Tab-separated table of C-alpha atoms in Angstrom:
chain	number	residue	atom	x	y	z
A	1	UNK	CA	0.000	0.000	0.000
A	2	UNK	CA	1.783	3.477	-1.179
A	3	UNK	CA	1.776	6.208	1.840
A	4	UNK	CA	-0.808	8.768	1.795
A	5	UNK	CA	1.066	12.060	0.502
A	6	UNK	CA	0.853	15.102	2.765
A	7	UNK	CA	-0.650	18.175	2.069
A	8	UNK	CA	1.205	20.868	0.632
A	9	UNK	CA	0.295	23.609	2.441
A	10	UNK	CA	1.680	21.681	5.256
A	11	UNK	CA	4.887	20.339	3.541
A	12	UNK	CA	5.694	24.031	3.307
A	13	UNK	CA	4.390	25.449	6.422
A	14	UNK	CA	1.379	27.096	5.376
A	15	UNK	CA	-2.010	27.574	5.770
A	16	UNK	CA	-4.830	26.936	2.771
A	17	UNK	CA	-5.282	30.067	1.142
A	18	UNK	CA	-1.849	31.585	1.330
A	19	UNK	CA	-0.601	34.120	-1.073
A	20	UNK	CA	1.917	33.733	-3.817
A	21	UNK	CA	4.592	35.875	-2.094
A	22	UNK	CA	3.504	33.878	1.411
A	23	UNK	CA	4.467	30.630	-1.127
A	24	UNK	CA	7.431	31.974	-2.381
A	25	UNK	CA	8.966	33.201	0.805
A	26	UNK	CA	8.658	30.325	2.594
A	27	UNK	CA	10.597	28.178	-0.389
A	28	UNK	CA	12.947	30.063	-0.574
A	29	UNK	CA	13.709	29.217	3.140
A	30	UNK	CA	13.253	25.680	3.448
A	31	UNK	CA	15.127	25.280	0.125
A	32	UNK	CA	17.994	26.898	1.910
A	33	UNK	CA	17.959	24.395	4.882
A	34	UNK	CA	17.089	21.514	2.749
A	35	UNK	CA	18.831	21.658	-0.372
A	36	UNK	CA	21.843	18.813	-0.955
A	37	UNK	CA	24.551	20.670	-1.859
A	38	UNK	CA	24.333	22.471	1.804
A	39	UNK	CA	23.410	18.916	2.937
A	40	UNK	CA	25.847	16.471	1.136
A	41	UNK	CA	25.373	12.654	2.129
A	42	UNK	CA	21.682	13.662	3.821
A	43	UNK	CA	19.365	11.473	2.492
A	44	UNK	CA	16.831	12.596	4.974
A	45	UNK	CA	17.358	16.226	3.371
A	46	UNK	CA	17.768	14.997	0.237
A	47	UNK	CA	14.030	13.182	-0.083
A	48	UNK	CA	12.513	16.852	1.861
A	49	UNK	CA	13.671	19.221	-0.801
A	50	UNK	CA	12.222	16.441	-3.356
A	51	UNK	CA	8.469	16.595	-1.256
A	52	UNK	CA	9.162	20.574	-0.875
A	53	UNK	CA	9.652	20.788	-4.497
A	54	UNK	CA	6.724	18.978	-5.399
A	55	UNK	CA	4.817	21.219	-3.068
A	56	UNK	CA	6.149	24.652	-4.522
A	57	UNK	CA	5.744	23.240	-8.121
A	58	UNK	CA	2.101	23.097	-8.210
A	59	UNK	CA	1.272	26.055	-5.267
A	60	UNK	CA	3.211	28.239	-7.457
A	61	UNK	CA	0.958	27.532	-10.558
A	62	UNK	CA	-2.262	29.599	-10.164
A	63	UNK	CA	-3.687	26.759	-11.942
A	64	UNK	CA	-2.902	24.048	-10.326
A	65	UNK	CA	-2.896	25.664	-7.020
A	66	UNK	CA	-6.838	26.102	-8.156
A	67	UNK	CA	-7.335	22.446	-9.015
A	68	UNK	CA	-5.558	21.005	-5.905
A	69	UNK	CA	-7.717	23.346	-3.491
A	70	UNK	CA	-10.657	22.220	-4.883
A	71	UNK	CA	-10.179	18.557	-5.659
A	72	UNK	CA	-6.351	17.993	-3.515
A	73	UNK	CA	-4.112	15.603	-4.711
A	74	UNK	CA	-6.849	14.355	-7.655
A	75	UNK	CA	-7.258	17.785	-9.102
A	76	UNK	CA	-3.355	17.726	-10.244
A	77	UNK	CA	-2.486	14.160	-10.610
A	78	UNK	CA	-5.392	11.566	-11.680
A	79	UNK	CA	-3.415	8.512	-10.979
A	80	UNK	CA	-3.112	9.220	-7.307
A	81	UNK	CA	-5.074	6.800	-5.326
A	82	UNK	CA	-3.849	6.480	-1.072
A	83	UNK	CA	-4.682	3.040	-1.307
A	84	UNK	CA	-3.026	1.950	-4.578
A	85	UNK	CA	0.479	1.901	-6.505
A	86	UNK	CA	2.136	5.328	-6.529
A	87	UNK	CA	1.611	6.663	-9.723
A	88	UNK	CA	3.686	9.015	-12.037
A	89	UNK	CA	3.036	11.782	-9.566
A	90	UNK	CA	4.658	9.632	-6.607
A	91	UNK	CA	8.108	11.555	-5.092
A	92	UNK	CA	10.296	8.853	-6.787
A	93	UNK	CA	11.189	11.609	-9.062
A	94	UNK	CA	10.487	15.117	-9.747
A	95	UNK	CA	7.791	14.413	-12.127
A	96	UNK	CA	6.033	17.619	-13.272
A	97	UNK	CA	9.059	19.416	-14.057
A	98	UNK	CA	10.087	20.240	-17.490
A	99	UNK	CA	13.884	20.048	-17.253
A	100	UNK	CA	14.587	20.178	-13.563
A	101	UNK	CA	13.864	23.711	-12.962
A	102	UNK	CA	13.074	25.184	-16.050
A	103	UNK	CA	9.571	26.535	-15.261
A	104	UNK	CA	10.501	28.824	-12.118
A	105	UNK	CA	10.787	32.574	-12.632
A	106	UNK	CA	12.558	32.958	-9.560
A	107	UNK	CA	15.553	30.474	-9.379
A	108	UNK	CA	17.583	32.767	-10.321
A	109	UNK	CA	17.044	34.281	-6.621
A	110	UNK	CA	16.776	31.806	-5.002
A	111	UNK	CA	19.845	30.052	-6.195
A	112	UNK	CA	21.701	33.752	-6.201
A	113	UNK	CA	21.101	33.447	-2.616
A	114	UNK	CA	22.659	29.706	-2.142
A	115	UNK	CA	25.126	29.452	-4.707
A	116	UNK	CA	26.203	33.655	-4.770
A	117	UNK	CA	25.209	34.674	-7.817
A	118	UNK	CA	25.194	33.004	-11.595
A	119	UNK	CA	27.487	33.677	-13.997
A	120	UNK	CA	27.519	37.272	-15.355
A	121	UNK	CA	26.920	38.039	-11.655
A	122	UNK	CA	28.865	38.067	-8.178
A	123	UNK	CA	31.915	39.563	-7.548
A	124	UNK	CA	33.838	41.967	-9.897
A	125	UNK	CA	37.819	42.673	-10.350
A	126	UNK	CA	38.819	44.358	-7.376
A	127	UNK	CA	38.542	48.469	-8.948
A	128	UNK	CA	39.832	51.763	-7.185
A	129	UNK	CA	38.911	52.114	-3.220
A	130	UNK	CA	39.184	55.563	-0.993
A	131	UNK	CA	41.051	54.882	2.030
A	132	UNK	CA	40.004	54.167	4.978
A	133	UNK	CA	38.964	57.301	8.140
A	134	UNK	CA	41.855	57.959	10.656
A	135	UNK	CA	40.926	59.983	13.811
A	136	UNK	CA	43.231	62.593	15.981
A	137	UNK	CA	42.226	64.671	19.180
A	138	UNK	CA	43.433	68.451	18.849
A	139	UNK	CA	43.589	71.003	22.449
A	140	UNK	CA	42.985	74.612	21.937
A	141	UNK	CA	42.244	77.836	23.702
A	142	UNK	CA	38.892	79.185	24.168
A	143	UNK	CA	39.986	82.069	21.498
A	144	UNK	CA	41.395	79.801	19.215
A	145	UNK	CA	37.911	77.774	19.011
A	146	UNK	CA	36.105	80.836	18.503
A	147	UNK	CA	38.105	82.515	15.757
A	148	UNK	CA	39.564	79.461	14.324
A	149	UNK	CA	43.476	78.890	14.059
A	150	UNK	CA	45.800	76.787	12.487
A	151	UNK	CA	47.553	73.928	14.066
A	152	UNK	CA	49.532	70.801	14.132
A	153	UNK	CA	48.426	67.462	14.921
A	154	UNK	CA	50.856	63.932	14.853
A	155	UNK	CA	48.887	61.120	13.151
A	156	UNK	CA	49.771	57.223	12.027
A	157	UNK	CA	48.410	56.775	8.442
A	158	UNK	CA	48.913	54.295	5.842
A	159	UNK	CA	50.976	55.506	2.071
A	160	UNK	CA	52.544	53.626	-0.525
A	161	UNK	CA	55.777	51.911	0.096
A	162	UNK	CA	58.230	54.203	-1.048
A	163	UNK	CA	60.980	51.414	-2.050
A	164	UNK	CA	58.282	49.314	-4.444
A	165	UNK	CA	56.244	52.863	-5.100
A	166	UNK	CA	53.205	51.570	-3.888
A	167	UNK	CA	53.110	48.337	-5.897
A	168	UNK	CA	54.257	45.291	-3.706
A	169	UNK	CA	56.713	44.222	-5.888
A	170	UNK	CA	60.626	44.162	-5.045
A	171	UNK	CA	62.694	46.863	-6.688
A	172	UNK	CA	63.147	45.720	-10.673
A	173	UNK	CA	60.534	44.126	-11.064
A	174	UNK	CA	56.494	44.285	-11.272
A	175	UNK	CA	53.284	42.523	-11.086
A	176	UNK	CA	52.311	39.693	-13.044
A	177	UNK	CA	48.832	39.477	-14.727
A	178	UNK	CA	46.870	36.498	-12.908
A	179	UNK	CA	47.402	33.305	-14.910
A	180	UNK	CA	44.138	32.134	-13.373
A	181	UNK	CA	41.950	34.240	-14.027
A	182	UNK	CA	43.908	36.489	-16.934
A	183	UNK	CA	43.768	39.937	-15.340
A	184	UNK	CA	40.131	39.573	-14.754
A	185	UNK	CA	40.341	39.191	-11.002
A	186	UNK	CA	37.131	36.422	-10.860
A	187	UNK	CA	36.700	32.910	-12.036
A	188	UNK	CA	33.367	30.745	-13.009
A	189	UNK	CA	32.888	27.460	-11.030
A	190	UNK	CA	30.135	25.313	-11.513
A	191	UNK	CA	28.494	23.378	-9.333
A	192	UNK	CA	26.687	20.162	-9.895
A	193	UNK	CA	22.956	19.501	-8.162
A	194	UNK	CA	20.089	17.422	-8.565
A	195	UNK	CA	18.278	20.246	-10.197
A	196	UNK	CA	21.035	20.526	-12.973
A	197	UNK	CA	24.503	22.418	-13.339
A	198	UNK	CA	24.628	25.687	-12.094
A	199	UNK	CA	27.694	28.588	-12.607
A	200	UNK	CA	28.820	30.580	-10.201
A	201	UNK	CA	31.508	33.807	-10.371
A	202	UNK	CA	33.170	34.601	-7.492
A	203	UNK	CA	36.640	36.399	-6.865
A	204	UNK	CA	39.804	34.224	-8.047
A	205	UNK	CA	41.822	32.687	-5.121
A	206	UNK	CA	44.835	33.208	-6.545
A	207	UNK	CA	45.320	36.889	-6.719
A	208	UNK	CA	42.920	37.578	-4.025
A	209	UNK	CA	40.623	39.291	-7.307
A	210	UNK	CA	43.209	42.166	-7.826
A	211	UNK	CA	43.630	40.340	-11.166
A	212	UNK	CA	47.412	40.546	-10.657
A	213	UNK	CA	49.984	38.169	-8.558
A	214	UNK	CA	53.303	39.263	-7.354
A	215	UNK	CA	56.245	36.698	-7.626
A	216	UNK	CA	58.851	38.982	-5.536
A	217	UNK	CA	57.497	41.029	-2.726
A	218	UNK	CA	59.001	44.069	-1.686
A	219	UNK	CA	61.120	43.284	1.288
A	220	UNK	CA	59.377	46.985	3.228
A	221	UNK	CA	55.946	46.584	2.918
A	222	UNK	CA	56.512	42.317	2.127
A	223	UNK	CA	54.002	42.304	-0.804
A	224	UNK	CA	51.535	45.170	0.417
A	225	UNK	CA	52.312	48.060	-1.199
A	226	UNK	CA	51.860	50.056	1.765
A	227	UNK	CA	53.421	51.122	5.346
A	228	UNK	CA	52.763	52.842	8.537
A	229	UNK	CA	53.765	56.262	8.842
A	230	UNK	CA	53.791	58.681	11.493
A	231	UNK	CA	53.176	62.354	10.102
A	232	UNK	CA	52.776	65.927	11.753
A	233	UNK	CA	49.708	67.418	9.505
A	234	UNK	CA	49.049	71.428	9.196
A	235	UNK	CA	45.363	71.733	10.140
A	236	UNK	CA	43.186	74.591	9.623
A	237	UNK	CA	40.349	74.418	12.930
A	238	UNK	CA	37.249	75.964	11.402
A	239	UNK	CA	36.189	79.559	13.379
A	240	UNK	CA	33.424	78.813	16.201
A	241	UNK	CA	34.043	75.356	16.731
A	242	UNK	CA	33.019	73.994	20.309
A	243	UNK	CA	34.239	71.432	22.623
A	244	UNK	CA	34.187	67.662	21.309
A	245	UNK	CA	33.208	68.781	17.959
A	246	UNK	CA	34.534	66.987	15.046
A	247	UNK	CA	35.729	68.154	11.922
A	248	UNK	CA	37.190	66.599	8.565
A	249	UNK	CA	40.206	67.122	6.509
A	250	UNK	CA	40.109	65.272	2.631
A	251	UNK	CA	42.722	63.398	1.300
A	252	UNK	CA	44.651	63.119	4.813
A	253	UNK	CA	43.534	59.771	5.684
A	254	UNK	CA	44.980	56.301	4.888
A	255	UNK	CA	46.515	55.771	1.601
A	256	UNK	CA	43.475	54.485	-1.093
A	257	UNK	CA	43.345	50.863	-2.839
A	258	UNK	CA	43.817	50.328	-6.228
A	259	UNK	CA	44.438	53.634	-7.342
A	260	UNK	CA	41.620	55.378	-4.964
A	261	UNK	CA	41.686	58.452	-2.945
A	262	UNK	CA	43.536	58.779	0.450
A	263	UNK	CA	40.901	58.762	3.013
A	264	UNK	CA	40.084	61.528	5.100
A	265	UNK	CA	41.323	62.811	8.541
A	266	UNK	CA	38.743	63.570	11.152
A	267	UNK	CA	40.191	65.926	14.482
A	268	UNK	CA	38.243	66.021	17.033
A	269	UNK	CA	38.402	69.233	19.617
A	270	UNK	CA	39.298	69.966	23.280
A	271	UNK	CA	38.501	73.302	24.207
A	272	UNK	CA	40.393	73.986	27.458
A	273	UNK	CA	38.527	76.681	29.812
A	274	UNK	CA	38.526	80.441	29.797
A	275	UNK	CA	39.826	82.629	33.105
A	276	UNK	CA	36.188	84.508	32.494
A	277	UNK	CA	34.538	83.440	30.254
A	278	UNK	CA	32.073	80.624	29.818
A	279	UNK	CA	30.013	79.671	26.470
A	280	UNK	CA	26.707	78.064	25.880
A	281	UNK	CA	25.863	77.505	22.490
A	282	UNK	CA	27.432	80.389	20.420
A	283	UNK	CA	26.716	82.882	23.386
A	284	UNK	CA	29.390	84.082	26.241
A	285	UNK	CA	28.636	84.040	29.197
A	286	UNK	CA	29.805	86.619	31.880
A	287	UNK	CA	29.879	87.395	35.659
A	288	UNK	CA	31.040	91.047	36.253
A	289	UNK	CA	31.632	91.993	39.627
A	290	UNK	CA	30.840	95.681	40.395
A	291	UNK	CA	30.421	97.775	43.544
A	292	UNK	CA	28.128	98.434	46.041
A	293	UNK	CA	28.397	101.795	45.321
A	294	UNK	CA	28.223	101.495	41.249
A	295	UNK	CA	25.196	99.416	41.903
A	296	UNK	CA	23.377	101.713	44.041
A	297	UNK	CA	24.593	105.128	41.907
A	298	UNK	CA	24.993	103.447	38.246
A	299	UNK	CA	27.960	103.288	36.368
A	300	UNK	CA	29.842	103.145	33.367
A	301	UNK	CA	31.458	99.757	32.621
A	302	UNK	CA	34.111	98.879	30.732
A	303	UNK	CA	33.006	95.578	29.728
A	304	UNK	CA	35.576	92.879	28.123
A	305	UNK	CA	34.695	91.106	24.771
A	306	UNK	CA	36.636	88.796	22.865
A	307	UNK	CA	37.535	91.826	20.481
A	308	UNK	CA	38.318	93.787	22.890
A	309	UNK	CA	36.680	96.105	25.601
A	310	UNK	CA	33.234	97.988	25.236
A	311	UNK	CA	31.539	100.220	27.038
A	312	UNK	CA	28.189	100.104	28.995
A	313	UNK	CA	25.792	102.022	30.773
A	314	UNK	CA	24.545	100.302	34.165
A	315	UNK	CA	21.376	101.938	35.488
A	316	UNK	CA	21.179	102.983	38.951
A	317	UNK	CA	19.659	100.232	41.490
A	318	UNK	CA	21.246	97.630	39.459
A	319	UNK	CA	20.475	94.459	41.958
A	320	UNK	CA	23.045	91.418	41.641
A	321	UNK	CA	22.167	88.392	39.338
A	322	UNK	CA	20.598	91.435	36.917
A	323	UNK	CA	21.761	90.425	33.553
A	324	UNK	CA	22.190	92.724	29.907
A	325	UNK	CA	23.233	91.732	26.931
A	326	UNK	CA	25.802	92.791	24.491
A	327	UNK	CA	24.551	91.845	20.783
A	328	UNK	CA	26.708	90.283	18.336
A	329	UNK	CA	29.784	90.155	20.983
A	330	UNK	CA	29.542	85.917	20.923
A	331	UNK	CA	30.669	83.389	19.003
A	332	UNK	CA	30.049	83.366	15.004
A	333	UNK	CA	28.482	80.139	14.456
A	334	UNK	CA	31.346	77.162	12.657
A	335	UNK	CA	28.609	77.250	9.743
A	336	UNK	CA	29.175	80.904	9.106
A	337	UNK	CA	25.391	81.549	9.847
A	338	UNK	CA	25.179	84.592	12.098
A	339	UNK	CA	26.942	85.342	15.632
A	340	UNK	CA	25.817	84.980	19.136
A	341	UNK	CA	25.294	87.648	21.954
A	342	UNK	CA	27.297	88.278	25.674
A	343	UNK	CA	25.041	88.035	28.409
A	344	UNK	CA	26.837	90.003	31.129
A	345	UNK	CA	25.902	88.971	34.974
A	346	UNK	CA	26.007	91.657	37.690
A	347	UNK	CA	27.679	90.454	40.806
A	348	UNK	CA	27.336	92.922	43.624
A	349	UNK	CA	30.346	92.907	45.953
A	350	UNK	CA	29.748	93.699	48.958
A	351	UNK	CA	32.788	95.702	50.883
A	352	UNK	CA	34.776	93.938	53.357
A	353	UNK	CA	37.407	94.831	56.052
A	354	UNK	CA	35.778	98.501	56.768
A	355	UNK	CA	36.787	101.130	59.135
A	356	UNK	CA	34.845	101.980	62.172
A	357	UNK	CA	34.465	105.937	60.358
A	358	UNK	CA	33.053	104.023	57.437
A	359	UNK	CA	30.986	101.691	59.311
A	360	UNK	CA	29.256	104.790	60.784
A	361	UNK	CA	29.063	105.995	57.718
A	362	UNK	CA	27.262	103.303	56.515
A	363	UNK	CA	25.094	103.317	59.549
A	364	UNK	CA	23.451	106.689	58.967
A	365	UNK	CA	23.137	105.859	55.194
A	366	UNK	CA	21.157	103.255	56.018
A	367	UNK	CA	19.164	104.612	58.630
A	368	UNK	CA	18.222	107.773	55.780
A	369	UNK	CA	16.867	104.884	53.382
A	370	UNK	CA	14.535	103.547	55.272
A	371	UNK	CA	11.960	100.610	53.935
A	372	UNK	CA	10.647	102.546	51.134
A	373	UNK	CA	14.602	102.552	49.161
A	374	UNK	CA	14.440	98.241	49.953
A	375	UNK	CA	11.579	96.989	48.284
A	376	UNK	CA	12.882	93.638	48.258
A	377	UNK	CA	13.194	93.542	51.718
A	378	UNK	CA	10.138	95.145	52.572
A	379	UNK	CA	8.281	92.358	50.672
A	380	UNK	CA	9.948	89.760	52.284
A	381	UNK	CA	8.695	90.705	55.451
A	382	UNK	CA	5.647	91.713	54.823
A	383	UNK	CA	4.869	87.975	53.270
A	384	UNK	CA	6.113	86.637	57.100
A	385	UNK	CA	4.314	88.866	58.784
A	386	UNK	CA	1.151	87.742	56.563
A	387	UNK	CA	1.467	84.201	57.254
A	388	UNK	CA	1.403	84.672	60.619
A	389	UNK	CA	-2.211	86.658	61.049
């Protein structure tokens, strides 16, 4: 008695009804599990991708997809009977197929995706590269961030050899075109399966796919065409530039492949501290102490900038923590668009170490004032003296 077959659906993991991408999709994974060549000597594997097959051959076809969910196994193959002799539809074979494959719009995928590609495809002679990125750390001044500078930072890059000029080969002599692959830097391999012979191109082992083998290194760089060296670079730190900022200088980087561009050279900054100054954004900040006196009376202040010193007019009863601004006196933004403002703090300093003639002094002025010259004070305790009624 032959053994029932099983449904398809379920030989691919599928519910009745599922959609042609839902079909596809899942052969494409259990062909990747199943299929011999990733399975050599797995006869278990072997006789799965056979009943997967099967499956996939007639779920694909909108036709036959429509005959077996109406009638099953019947509606695609007349000769099936559970209870007899397998018939020409049995998984003996691949019966059905027309050539192995042939039928299937999408082997080419799905076979790209085991095999890496058919011929015509996959990888390609081994063509110009930019160099890789190197990185450096650069310190500078407060002023030197905001109004840019030039400076020198030691890096480790890769260049050519300088004894082989950059080719790998020992002085006198040069590269050799690939004899296995003629220059072309890939080779074709095919690969033998139950579903027929498939090519494949992938890079040539020989020359590693530069298309070109080398048959006396260079002693220096032993075949590379390339060293280590350590070099002190001229850098030009862009004006407005803040602390841990990053930016890029072309062609500095490691030496390209091939013929490519050197890589670039990224510097990142370290902006040490001002004595007064502190930034936020492309705005200064600063805390200027001034008087009791100047406070009380108003003053003129000679205010310091990073371009120099300016003058300002503080009104009288300036209280401390009162804070003006000085447009455009900041930081012109490292993207060139616009400039930022000083924000100028008052700190009132209050004397210290006084005479007794001056504490008397002080005494009487204070006693003149009286509560109406202290509004801050009054307020205070007037709230206490509310929260106590």
């Amino acid at each position: 008695m032959a053994e029932e077959r099983r449904d398809f659906y379920e030989v691919l993991g599928l519910k009745k009804g599922a959609s042609d991408e839902e079909i596809k999709k899942a052969y494409r994974t259990l062909a990747k599990k199943y299929h011999p060549d990733l399975n050599p000597g797995d006869k278990s594997a072997e006789q799965k991708m056979k009943e997967i097959n099967a499956a996939y051959e007639v779920l694909s076809d909108k036709e036959k997809k429509a005959r077996y969910d109406q009638f099953g196994h019947a509606g695609i193959d007349p000769s099936y009977n559970p209870g007899g002799a397998g018939g020409a539809g049995g998984f003996g074979g691949f019966s059905g197929f027309s050539g192995g494959f042939g039928g299937f719009s999408d082997l080419g995928d799905i076979f790209g995706d085991l095999f890496g590609g058919f011929s015509g495809g996959g990888a390609r002679t081994r063509g110009p590269a930019k160099g890789e990125t190197i990185r450096a750390t650069l310190t500078i001044s407060f002023t030197e961030a905001a109004f840019g500078c030039e400076k020198e930072v030691n890096v480790t890059r890769t260049e050519g050899c300088p004894d082989c000029g950059g080719t790998g080969a020992k002085k006198g002599t040069k590269p050799e075109t690939c004899p296995a692959c003629h220059g072309t830097g890939q080779v074709q391999t095919q690969q033998r399966t139950p579903f027929g012979v498939f090519s494949s191109t992938g890079p040539c082992r020989n020359c590693g796919g530069t298309g070109k083998v080398i048959r006396e290194p260079c002693t220096s760089c032993r075949g590379s065409g390339q060293v280590k060296r350590l070099r002190k670079l001229k850098v030009k730190v862009p004006a407005g530039i803040d602390d841990g900022q990053t930016f890029s200088v072309s062609g500095e980087g490691n030496r390209g492949l091939n013929g490519g561009p050197a890589g670039d050279l990224y510097v990142t900054v370290r902006v040490l501290p001002h004595e007064i100054f502190k930034r936020d954004g492309n705005d200064i900040i600063l805390e200027m102490p001034v008087s009791f006196v100047q406070a009380a009376l108003g003053a003129d202040l000679t205010v310091p900038t990073l371009t120099g010193k300016v003058q300002y007019r503080m009104p009288e009863g300036t209280q401390t923590g009162a804070v003006f601004r000085l447009r455009g006196n900041g930081i012109k933004a490292v993207n060139g668009r616009g400039v930022g403002d000083m924000y100028v703090k008052v700190v009132v300093e209050t004397p210290r170490n006084l005479s007794r003639e001056q504490k008397e002094l002080l005494k009487k002025f204070d006693e003149s004032c009286g509560d109406s010259q202290h509004s801050a004070k009054k307020n205070f305790f007037g709230k206490i003296k509310d929260k106590k009624k």
